[in-house]
Amino acid sequence: MYKRDLVSITDYSLEELDDLFRLADDIDNHPRRYNSSCNNLKLATLFYEPSTRTRLSHEAAMIELGGNIIGFSDAKASSASKGETVADTMKVMSCFADIIAVRHNLEGAAYVAAESATVPVINAGDGGHSHPTQTLTDLYTIRKNFGRLDNLKIGFCGDLKYGRTVHSLIEAMLRYENVSFVLISPEELKLPKGLKRQIEEHGAEYEENSDLGEAIRDLDILYMTRIQRERFSDISVYDKVAGVYILDKCKMENAKEKMIVMHPLPRVDEISTEVDNDPRIQFFEQVMCGKKIRRALILDLIERKAETPIKRADEEICINAECTNPKCITHHERGLKRKYKYGKNMDIFCAYCDCKVKEL
Ligand code: NCD
């Protein structure tokens, strides 16, 4: 039997996601039944990038299951500052912990962590690439509000280029029937082409509209995001787009009565506090959903095993190629074997960060 990890939201099938939501509900309804489920077990939270919610909700979740926590919240305080690789750190941490949650600034770092650790690994965000536990949080919140995950129109607003929560949620929603997307962003922060291609390949509908006040009218969900200042290589571009979208009372008047507003948080200035008491605002409820679904995820990963290892790369692809993404971990960490996978049309992608590769 093999361990399971959550590197990408697609590591869990739709049936497994349903099981997870039901487990989260059950823990919520009967917390005492589960409060010693993780007795004598340790969760390591290894955060190379800042975090409030994601790290502390994993930790709160583990404590509520009766487990313990160890870890670091700043890479400078770890041996990464001495040049230790992610792969080595994960092998070391596997001696101390029963499960690891890792956040890193490099894309594909969670893949390396999962491949190197001998205990289950949770991707708590890898650069601008993906953030599957936020996606579990988002799906659980949507399911609580609508009782379904299909037949929904979702508007994503803000930083669709670097917003990893957007990337993972789109990937997840594409697996449900009749979900359509409205992409609301300035020109500089449009959704990466690869993801647009994925939407098209799934036959899902999407439109691009840079006007939030107009786009809001027929949405079921408005997913607001922060402009990710730390990911801009040219800060003058950030200055140009900062504050471009602000959700306020006036815009909320155009929205449906049953629409909900989500945000992974932290917010900066993209949602005015004047709308906080509007019942359609759901982002603090979303935080609570995050802790509940992480309780279920930790328990599930500790107990669930796979008969065969999860396939994330096509081992038979042997080409002389480089990933085209400068933020991919393959360009920064020593000793990593290049790994690739086929997309639709037999295009070849980097297995670590999902970017297209260039043959040399
Ligand atoms: C998000 C993240 O870190 O990607 N926050 C979170 O995990 N809840 C969004 C963000 O930082 O803007």
Short mmCIF file of C-alpha atoms and ligand atoms in Angstrom, two decimals:
data_model
loop_
_atom_site.label_atom_id
_atom_site.label_comp_id
_atom_site.label_asym_id
_atom_site.label_seq_id
_atom_site.Cartn_x
_atom_site.Cartn_y
_atom_site.Cartn_z
CA MET A 1 0.00 0.00 0.00
CA TYR A 2 1.14 3.54 -0.78
CA LYS A 3 0.70 6.80 1.10
CA ARG A 4 -1.58 9.48 -0.32
CA ASP A 5 -0.78 13.18 -0.66
CA LEU A 6 -2.70 16.28 -1.68
CA VAL A 7 -0.45 18.04 -4.19
CA SER A 8 -3.15 18.98 -6.67
CA ILE A 9 -6.92 19.08 -6.15
CA THR A 10 -7.19 16.39 -8.87
CA ASP A 11 -5.35 13.94 -6.57
CA TYR A 12 -8.80 13.34 -5.07
CA SER A 13 -11.53 11.91 -7.29
CA LEU A 14 -15.00 13.45 -7.12
CA GLU A 15 -16.20 10.48 -5.04
CA GLU A 16 -13.29 10.94 -2.64
CA LEU A 17 -14.10 14.65 -2.36
CA ASP A 18 -17.68 13.77 -1.47
CA ASP A 19 -16.42 11.39 1.22
CA LEU A 20 -14.25 14.20 2.55
CA PHE A 21 -17.16 16.65 2.73
CA ARG A 22 -19.27 14.06 4.54
CA LEU A 23 -16.43 13.34 6.98
CA ALA A 24 -16.05 17.09 7.61
CA ASP A 25 -19.80 17.31 8.36
CA ASP A 26 -19.61 14.30 10.67
CA ILE A 27 -16.66 15.71 12.65
CA ASP A 28 -18.55 18.99 12.90
CA ASN A 29 -21.68 17.26 14.21
CA HIS A 30 -19.85 14.90 16.59
CA PRO A 31 -16.56 16.59 17.59
CA ARG A 32 -16.13 14.41 20.71
CA ARG A 33 -16.09 11.25 18.61
CA TYR A 34 -13.03 12.54 16.83
CA ASN A 35 -11.17 14.49 19.50
CA SER A 36 -8.62 11.75 20.06
CA SER A 37 -8.43 10.37 16.51
CA CYS A 38 -4.89 11.72 16.09
CA ASN A 39 -3.61 11.03 19.60
CA ASN A 40 0.18 10.65 19.61
CA LEU A 41 0.44 11.83 16.00
CA LYS A 42 2.29 14.92 14.83
CA LEU A 43 1.59 17.35 12.02
CA ALA A 44 4.59 19.36 10.75
CA THR A 45 3.71 22.74 9.25
CA LEU A 46 6.69 23.79 7.13
CA PHE A 47 5.99 27.30 5.87
CA TYR A 48 8.67 28.91 3.69
CA GLU A 49 6.21 31.73 2.85
CA PRO A 50 4.02 33.94 5.09
CA SER A 51 0.61 32.68 6.15
CA THR A 52 -2.02 33.26 8.81
CA ARG A 53 -5.08 31.19 7.95
CA THR A 54 -3.60 28.26 6.14
CA ARG A 55 -0.93 27.41 8.69
CA LEU A 56 -3.01 28.11 11.79
CA SER A 57 -6.10 26.33 10.49
CA HIS A 58 -4.05 23.18 9.79
CA GLU A 59 -2.64 23.45 13.30
CA ALA A 60 -6.03 24.11 14.93
CA ALA A 61 -7.50 21.19 12.98
CA MET A 62 -4.78 18.80 14.20
CA ILE A 63 -5.15 19.95 17.81
CA GLU A 64 -8.93 19.41 17.62
CA LEU A 65 -8.25 15.84 16.46
CA GLY A 66 -6.09 15.27 19.54
CA GLY A 67 -2.76 15.49 17.69
CA ASN A 68 0.33 17.63 18.14
CA ILE A 69 2.12 20.14 15.94
CA ILE A 70 5.73 20.98 15.12
CA GLY A 71 7.28 23.06 12.36
CA PHE A 72 8.57 26.44 11.25
CA SER A 73 6.80 29.52 9.92
CA ASP A 74 9.81 31.23 8.40
CA ALA A 75 12.33 29.61 6.07
CA LYS A 76 15.07 31.83 7.54
CA ALA A 77 14.70 29.95 10.80
CA SER A 78 15.20 26.60 9.04
CA SER A 79 18.19 24.95 7.37
CA ALA A 80 16.87 26.19 4.02
CA SER A 81 18.87 29.32 4.90
CA LYS A 82 22.02 27.13 4.92
CA GLY A 83 21.18 25.73 1.50
CA GLU A 84 19.29 22.55 2.39
CA THR A 85 17.06 21.35 -0.42
CA VAL A 86 13.30 20.85 -0.08
CA ALA A 87 13.83 17.16 -0.84
CA ASP A 88 16.31 16.68 2.03
CA THR A 89 14.20 18.68 4.48
CA MET A 90 11.20 16.46 3.70
CA LYS A 91 13.20 13.27 4.26
CA VAL A 92 14.35 14.65 7.60
CA MET A 93 10.87 15.79 8.65
CA SER A 94 9.47 12.35 7.83
CA CYS A 95 11.52 11.09 10.82
CA PHE A 96 9.72 13.53 13.13
CA ALA A 97 6.16 13.88 11.85
CA ASP A 98 3.27 11.67 10.71
CA ILE A 99 1.97 14.19 8.17
CA ILE A 100 3.39 17.38 6.63
CA ALA A 101 1.74 20.57 5.38
CA VAL A 102 4.16 22.62 3.27
CA ARG A 103 4.00 26.09 1.71
CA HIS A 104 6.76 27.29 -0.59
CA ASN A 105 7.37 30.20 -2.94
CA LEU A 106 8.59 27.97 -5.78
CA GLU A 107 6.11 26.32 -8.14
CA GLY A 108 6.28 22.54 -8.02
CA ALA A 109 7.82 22.52 -4.51
CA ALA A 110 4.89 20.52 -3.16
CA TYR A 111 5.46 17.88 -5.83
CA VAL A 112 9.09 17.54 -4.70
CA ALA A 113 7.94 17.37 -1.08
CA ALA A 114 5.43 14.61 -1.79
CA GLU A 115 7.97 12.60 -3.79
CA SER A 116 10.63 12.91 -1.08
CA ALA A 117 8.67 12.54 2.17
CA THR A 118 7.69 9.08 3.38
CA VAL A 119 4.63 10.51 5.17
CA PRO A 120 1.57 12.17 3.55
CA VAL A 121 2.17 15.70 2.25
CA ILE A 122 -0.39 18.49 1.98
CA ASN A 123 0.34 21.29 -0.49
CA ALA A 124 -0.45 24.48 1.42
CA GLY A 125 0.43 26.64 -1.61
CA ASP A 126 3.33 26.46 -4.07
CA GLY A 127 4.14 29.90 -5.50
CA GLY A 128 1.55 31.13 -7.97
CA HIS A 129 0.80 27.56 -9.04
CA SER A 130 -1.81 25.95 -6.82
CA HIS A 131 -3.42 25.85 -3.40
CA PRO A 132 -5.58 22.74 -3.11
CA THR A 133 -6.53 23.05 0.58
CA GLN A 134 -7.94 26.51 -0.12
CA THR A 135 -9.87 24.85 -2.92
CA LEU A 136 -11.26 22.23 -0.52
CA THR A 137 -12.28 25.15 1.70
CA ASP A 138 -13.93 26.91 -1.24
CA LEU A 139 -15.77 23.79 -2.46
CA TYR A 140 -17.00 23.04 1.05
CA THR A 141 -18.23 26.64 1.41
CA ILE A 142 -20.02 26.55 -1.96
CA ARG A 143 -21.61 23.19 -1.10
CA LYS A 144 -22.83 24.59 2.25
CA ASN A 145 -24.38 27.63 0.58
CA PHE A 146 -25.92 26.08 -2.53
CA GLY A 147 -26.19 22.38 -1.62
CA ARG A 148 -24.45 21.58 -4.91
CA LEU A 149 -21.26 22.13 -6.87
CA ASP A 150 -22.72 22.02 -10.38
CA ASN A 151 -24.82 24.48 -12.41
CA LEU A 152 -23.11 27.59 -11.11
CA LYS A 153 -21.75 30.76 -12.65
CA ILE A 154 -18.58 31.96 -10.91
CA GLY A 155 -16.88 35.30 -11.41
CA PHE A 156 -13.20 35.48 -10.50
CA CYS A 157 -12.06 39.04 -9.92
CA GLY A 158 -8.61 40.57 -9.45
CA ASP A 159 -5.27 38.82 -9.85
CA LEU A 160 -6.06 35.86 -12.08
CA LYS A 161 -2.46 35.59 -13.21
CA TYR A 162 -0.71 34.98 -9.89
CA GLY A 163 -3.72 33.98 -7.75
CA ARG A 164 -3.04 30.31 -7.01
CA THR A 165 -6.40 29.90 -5.27
CA VAL A 166 -8.10 30.87 -8.53
CA HIS A 167 -6.05 28.36 -10.52
CA SER A 168 -6.88 25.45 -8.23
CA LEU A 169 -10.56 26.34 -7.91
CA ILE A 170 -11.01 26.53 -11.69
CA GLU A 171 -9.34 23.12 -12.06
CA ALA A 172 -11.70 21.74 -9.43
CA MET A 173 -14.91 23.32 -10.78
CA LEU A 174 -14.21 22.05 -14.30
CA ARG A 175 -15.01 18.56 -13.03
CA TYR A 176 -18.61 19.51 -12.20
CA GLU A 177 -21.44 19.82 -14.73
CA ASN A 178 -22.46 23.12 -16.25
CA VAL A 179 -20.16 25.46 -14.39
CA SER A 180 -19.30 28.66 -16.26
CA PHE A 181 -16.75 31.34 -15.52
CA VAL A 182 -16.53 35.11 -15.81
CA LEU A 183 -12.92 36.29 -15.68
CA ILE A 184 -12.70 39.85 -14.36
CA SER A 185 -9.18 41.28 -14.41
CA PRO A 186 -7.05 44.03 -15.90
CA GLU A 187 -5.10 43.13 -19.03
CA GLU A 188 -1.87 42.62 -17.03
CA LEU A 189 -3.41 40.04 -14.69
CA LYS A 190 -5.34 37.77 -17.03
CA LEU A 191 -5.69 34.06 -16.39
CA PRO A 192 -2.66 32.13 -17.75
CA LYS A 193 -3.20 30.75 -21.25
CA GLY A 194 -2.71 27.13 -20.13
CA LEU A 195 -5.69 27.40 -17.80
CA LYS A 196 -7.87 29.03 -20.46
CA ARG A 197 -6.97 26.16 -22.74
CA GLN A 198 -8.02 23.71 -20.01
CA ILE A 199 -11.41 25.44 -19.70
CA GLU A 200 -11.87 25.17 -23.47
CA GLU A 201 -10.83 21.53 -23.54
CA HIS A 202 -13.47 20.74 -20.91
CA GLY A 203 -16.08 22.46 -23.07
CA ALA A 204 -16.95 24.88 -20.26
CA GLU A 205 -18.09 28.40 -21.05
CA TYR A 206 -16.13 31.46 -20.04
CA GLU A 207 -16.11 35.16 -20.82
CA GLU A 208 -13.62 37.89 -20.03
CA ASN A 209 -14.96 41.19 -18.73
CA SER A 210 -12.87 43.87 -17.09
CA ASP A 211 -15.93 45.67 -15.67
CA LEU A 212 -16.86 44.31 -12.23
CA GLY A 213 -20.00 46.47 -11.90
CA GLU A 214 -21.42 44.95 -15.07
CA ALA A 215 -20.14 41.38 -14.66
CA ILE A 216 -21.57 41.01 -11.14
CA ARG A 217 -25.21 41.04 -12.33
CA ASP A 218 -25.76 37.40 -13.18
CA LEU A 219 -23.21 35.65 -10.96
CA ASP A 220 -23.99 32.98 -8.37
CA ILE A 221 -20.56 33.39 -6.81
CA LEU A 222 -18.16 36.31 -6.88
CA TYR A 223 -14.65 35.16 -5.94
CA MET A 224 -12.59 38.25 -5.10
CA THR A 225 -8.79 38.11 -4.85
CA ARG A 226 -5.93 40.25 -3.64
CA ILE A 227 -3.41 41.54 -6.17
CA GLN A 228 -0.32 39.49 -5.29
CA ARG A 229 2.27 42.23 -4.88
CA GLU A 230 5.03 39.82 -3.86
CA ARG A 231 4.87 37.93 -7.17
CA PHE A 232 5.50 40.88 -9.52
CA SER A 233 8.99 41.02 -11.01
CA ASP A 234 8.34 44.65 -12.10
CA ILE A 235 6.79 46.64 -9.23
CA SER A 236 5.75 49.47 -11.58
CA VAL A 237 3.25 47.03 -13.11
CA TYR A 238 1.86 46.38 -9.63
CA ASP A 239 1.52 50.12 -9.00
CA LYS A 240 -0.47 50.43 -12.21
CA VAL A 241 -3.05 47.78 -11.28
CA ALA A 242 -3.20 48.21 -7.48
CA GLY A 243 -6.67 49.17 -6.27
CA VAL A 244 -8.23 48.63 -9.69
CA TYR A 245 -11.23 46.71 -8.30
CA ILE A 246 -13.16 47.66 -5.20
CA LEU A 247 -16.34 45.85 -4.28
CA ASP A 248 -18.62 48.32 -2.51
CA LYS A 249 -22.29 48.80 -1.59
CA CYS A 250 -23.09 50.32 -4.93
CA LYS A 251 -21.80 47.32 -6.91
CA MET A 252 -23.48 44.88 -4.51
CA GLU A 253 -26.82 46.49 -5.42
CA ASN A 254 -26.44 45.08 -8.94
CA ALA A 255 -25.88 41.52 -7.71
CA LYS A 256 -28.44 38.74 -7.28
CA GLU A 257 -30.05 38.36 -3.87
CA LYS A 258 -28.69 34.82 -3.60
CA MET A 259 -25.17 35.55 -4.88
CA ILE A 260 -22.33 34.92 -2.43
CA VAL A 261 -19.00 36.74 -2.18
CA MET A 262 -15.95 34.62 -1.39
CA HIS A 263 -12.32 35.62 -0.84
CA PRO A 264 -9.42 33.42 0.29
CA LEU A 265 -8.19 36.37 2.40
CA PRO A 266 -6.18 38.38 3.32
CA ARG A 267 -8.01 41.30 1.74
CA VAL A 268 -6.21 44.53 1.11
CA ASP A 269 -8.53 47.14 -0.42
CA GLU A 270 -10.54 45.09 -2.93
CA ILE A 271 -13.59 44.73 -0.68
CA SER A 272 -14.81 47.78 1.17
CA THR A 273 -15.62 47.06 4.84
CA GLU A 274 -18.97 48.85 4.24
CA VAL A 275 -20.31 45.58 2.74
CA ASP A 276 -19.12 43.30 5.58
CA ASN A 277 -22.59 43.00 7.13
CA ASP A 278 -24.29 42.09 3.86
CA PRO A 279 -25.52 38.48 4.31
CA ARG A 280 -24.05 37.59 0.91
CA ILE A 281 -20.54 38.14 2.25
CA GLN A 282 -19.19 34.70 3.12
CA PHE A 283 -15.46 35.03 3.57
CA PHE A 284 -15.33 34.70 7.33
CA GLU A 285 -17.64 31.67 7.16
CA GLN A 286 -15.21 30.40 4.52
CA VAL A 287 -12.37 30.55 7.08
CA MET A 288 -14.39 28.35 9.46
CA CYS A 289 -15.10 25.93 6.61
CA GLY A 290 -11.32 25.82 6.05
CA LYS A 291 -10.62 24.52 9.54
CA LYS A 292 -13.43 21.96 9.29
CA ILE A 293 -12.38 20.54 5.94
CA ARG A 294 -8.72 20.40 7.05
CA ARG A 295 -9.75 18.28 10.05
CA ALA A 296 -11.27 15.83 7.58
CA LEU A 297 -8.29 16.01 5.21
CA ILE A 298 -5.68 15.32 7.91
CA LEU A 299 -7.66 12.35 9.20
CA ASP A 300 -8.31 11.04 5.72
CA LEU A 301 -4.66 11.27 4.60
CA ILE A 302 -3.46 9.55 7.75
CA GLU A 303 -5.91 6.68 7.23
CA ARG A 304 -6.28 6.46 3.45
CA LYS A 305 -3.81 4.41 1.43
CA ALA A 306 -3.59 3.74 -2.29
CA GLU A 307 -3.08 0.38 -3.98
CA THR A 308 -0.89 1.98 -6.63
CA PRO A 309 1.07 5.23 -6.39
CA ILE A 310 -0.72 8.31 -7.71
CA LYS A 311 0.59 8.97 -11.23
CA ARG A 312 1.70 12.58 -11.67
CA ALA A 313 4.28 12.11 -14.45
CA ASP A 314 4.50 10.00 -17.59
CA GLU A 315 7.71 8.11 -16.83
CA GLU A 316 8.15 7.02 -20.45
CA ILE A 317 8.74 10.59 -21.68
CA CYS A 318 12.51 10.94 -22.08
CA ILE A 319 13.28 14.17 -23.90
CA ASN A 320 15.96 16.78 -23.65
CA ALA A 321 13.82 19.71 -22.53
CA GLU A 322 13.51 22.54 -20.02
CA CYS A 323 10.47 23.88 -18.22
CA THR A 324 9.70 27.40 -19.52
CA ASN A 325 8.62 28.67 -16.09
CA PRO A 326 11.44 30.57 -14.32
CA LYS A 327 9.65 30.13 -10.98
CA CYS A 328 9.58 26.34 -11.31
CA ILE A 329 11.54 24.50 -8.61
CA THR A 330 13.42 22.56 -11.30
CA HIS A 331 15.43 25.73 -12.02
CA HIS A 332 16.33 26.33 -8.37
CA GLU A 333 16.85 23.03 -6.58
CA ARG A 334 19.90 20.81 -7.17
CA GLY A 335 19.57 17.20 -8.16
CA LEU A 336 15.97 17.09 -9.37
CA LYS A 337 15.16 14.62 -12.10
CA ARG A 338 13.21 16.32 -14.93
CA LYS A 339 9.74 14.80 -15.21
CA TYR A 340 7.04 15.43 -17.79
CA LYS A 341 3.46 14.58 -18.55
CA TYR A 342 1.22 14.62 -21.60
CA GLY A 343 -1.66 17.06 -21.87
CA LYS A 344 -4.49 16.86 -24.40
CA ASN A 345 -3.14 16.84 -28.02
CA MET A 346 0.04 15.14 -26.71
CA ASP A 347 1.54 18.49 -25.66
CA ILE A 348 4.23 17.98 -23.04
CA PHE A 349 4.14 19.75 -19.67
CA CYS A 350 6.43 19.94 -16.67
CA ALA A 351 5.14 17.45 -14.08
CA TYR A 352 6.23 19.74 -11.24
CA CYS A 353 4.58 23.06 -12.17
CA ASP A 354 2.30 22.17 -15.14
CA CYS A 355 3.95 24.66 -17.51
CA LYS A 356 4.69 23.86 -21.13
CA VAL A 357 8.22 22.62 -21.79
CA LYS A 358 10.60 23.61 -24.52
CA GLU A 359 12.59 20.88 -26.30
CA LEU A 360 16.29 21.68 -26.45
C1 NCD B 1 -4.16 32.99 -0.27
C2 NCD B 1 -2.78 32.46 -0.61
O1 NCD B 1 -1.89 32.39 0.24
O2 NCD B 1 -2.63 32.08 -1.76
N1 NCD B 1 -4.44 33.05 1.09
C3 NCD B 1 -4.78 31.92 1.77
O3 NCD B 1 -4.10 30.93 1.75
N2 NCD B 1 -5.93 31.93 2.45
C4 NCD B 1 -4.47 34.24 -1.01
C5 NCD B 1 -3.54 35.41 -0.91
O4 NCD B 1 -2.47 35.39 -0.31
O5 NCD B 1 -3.93 36.44 -1.49
#
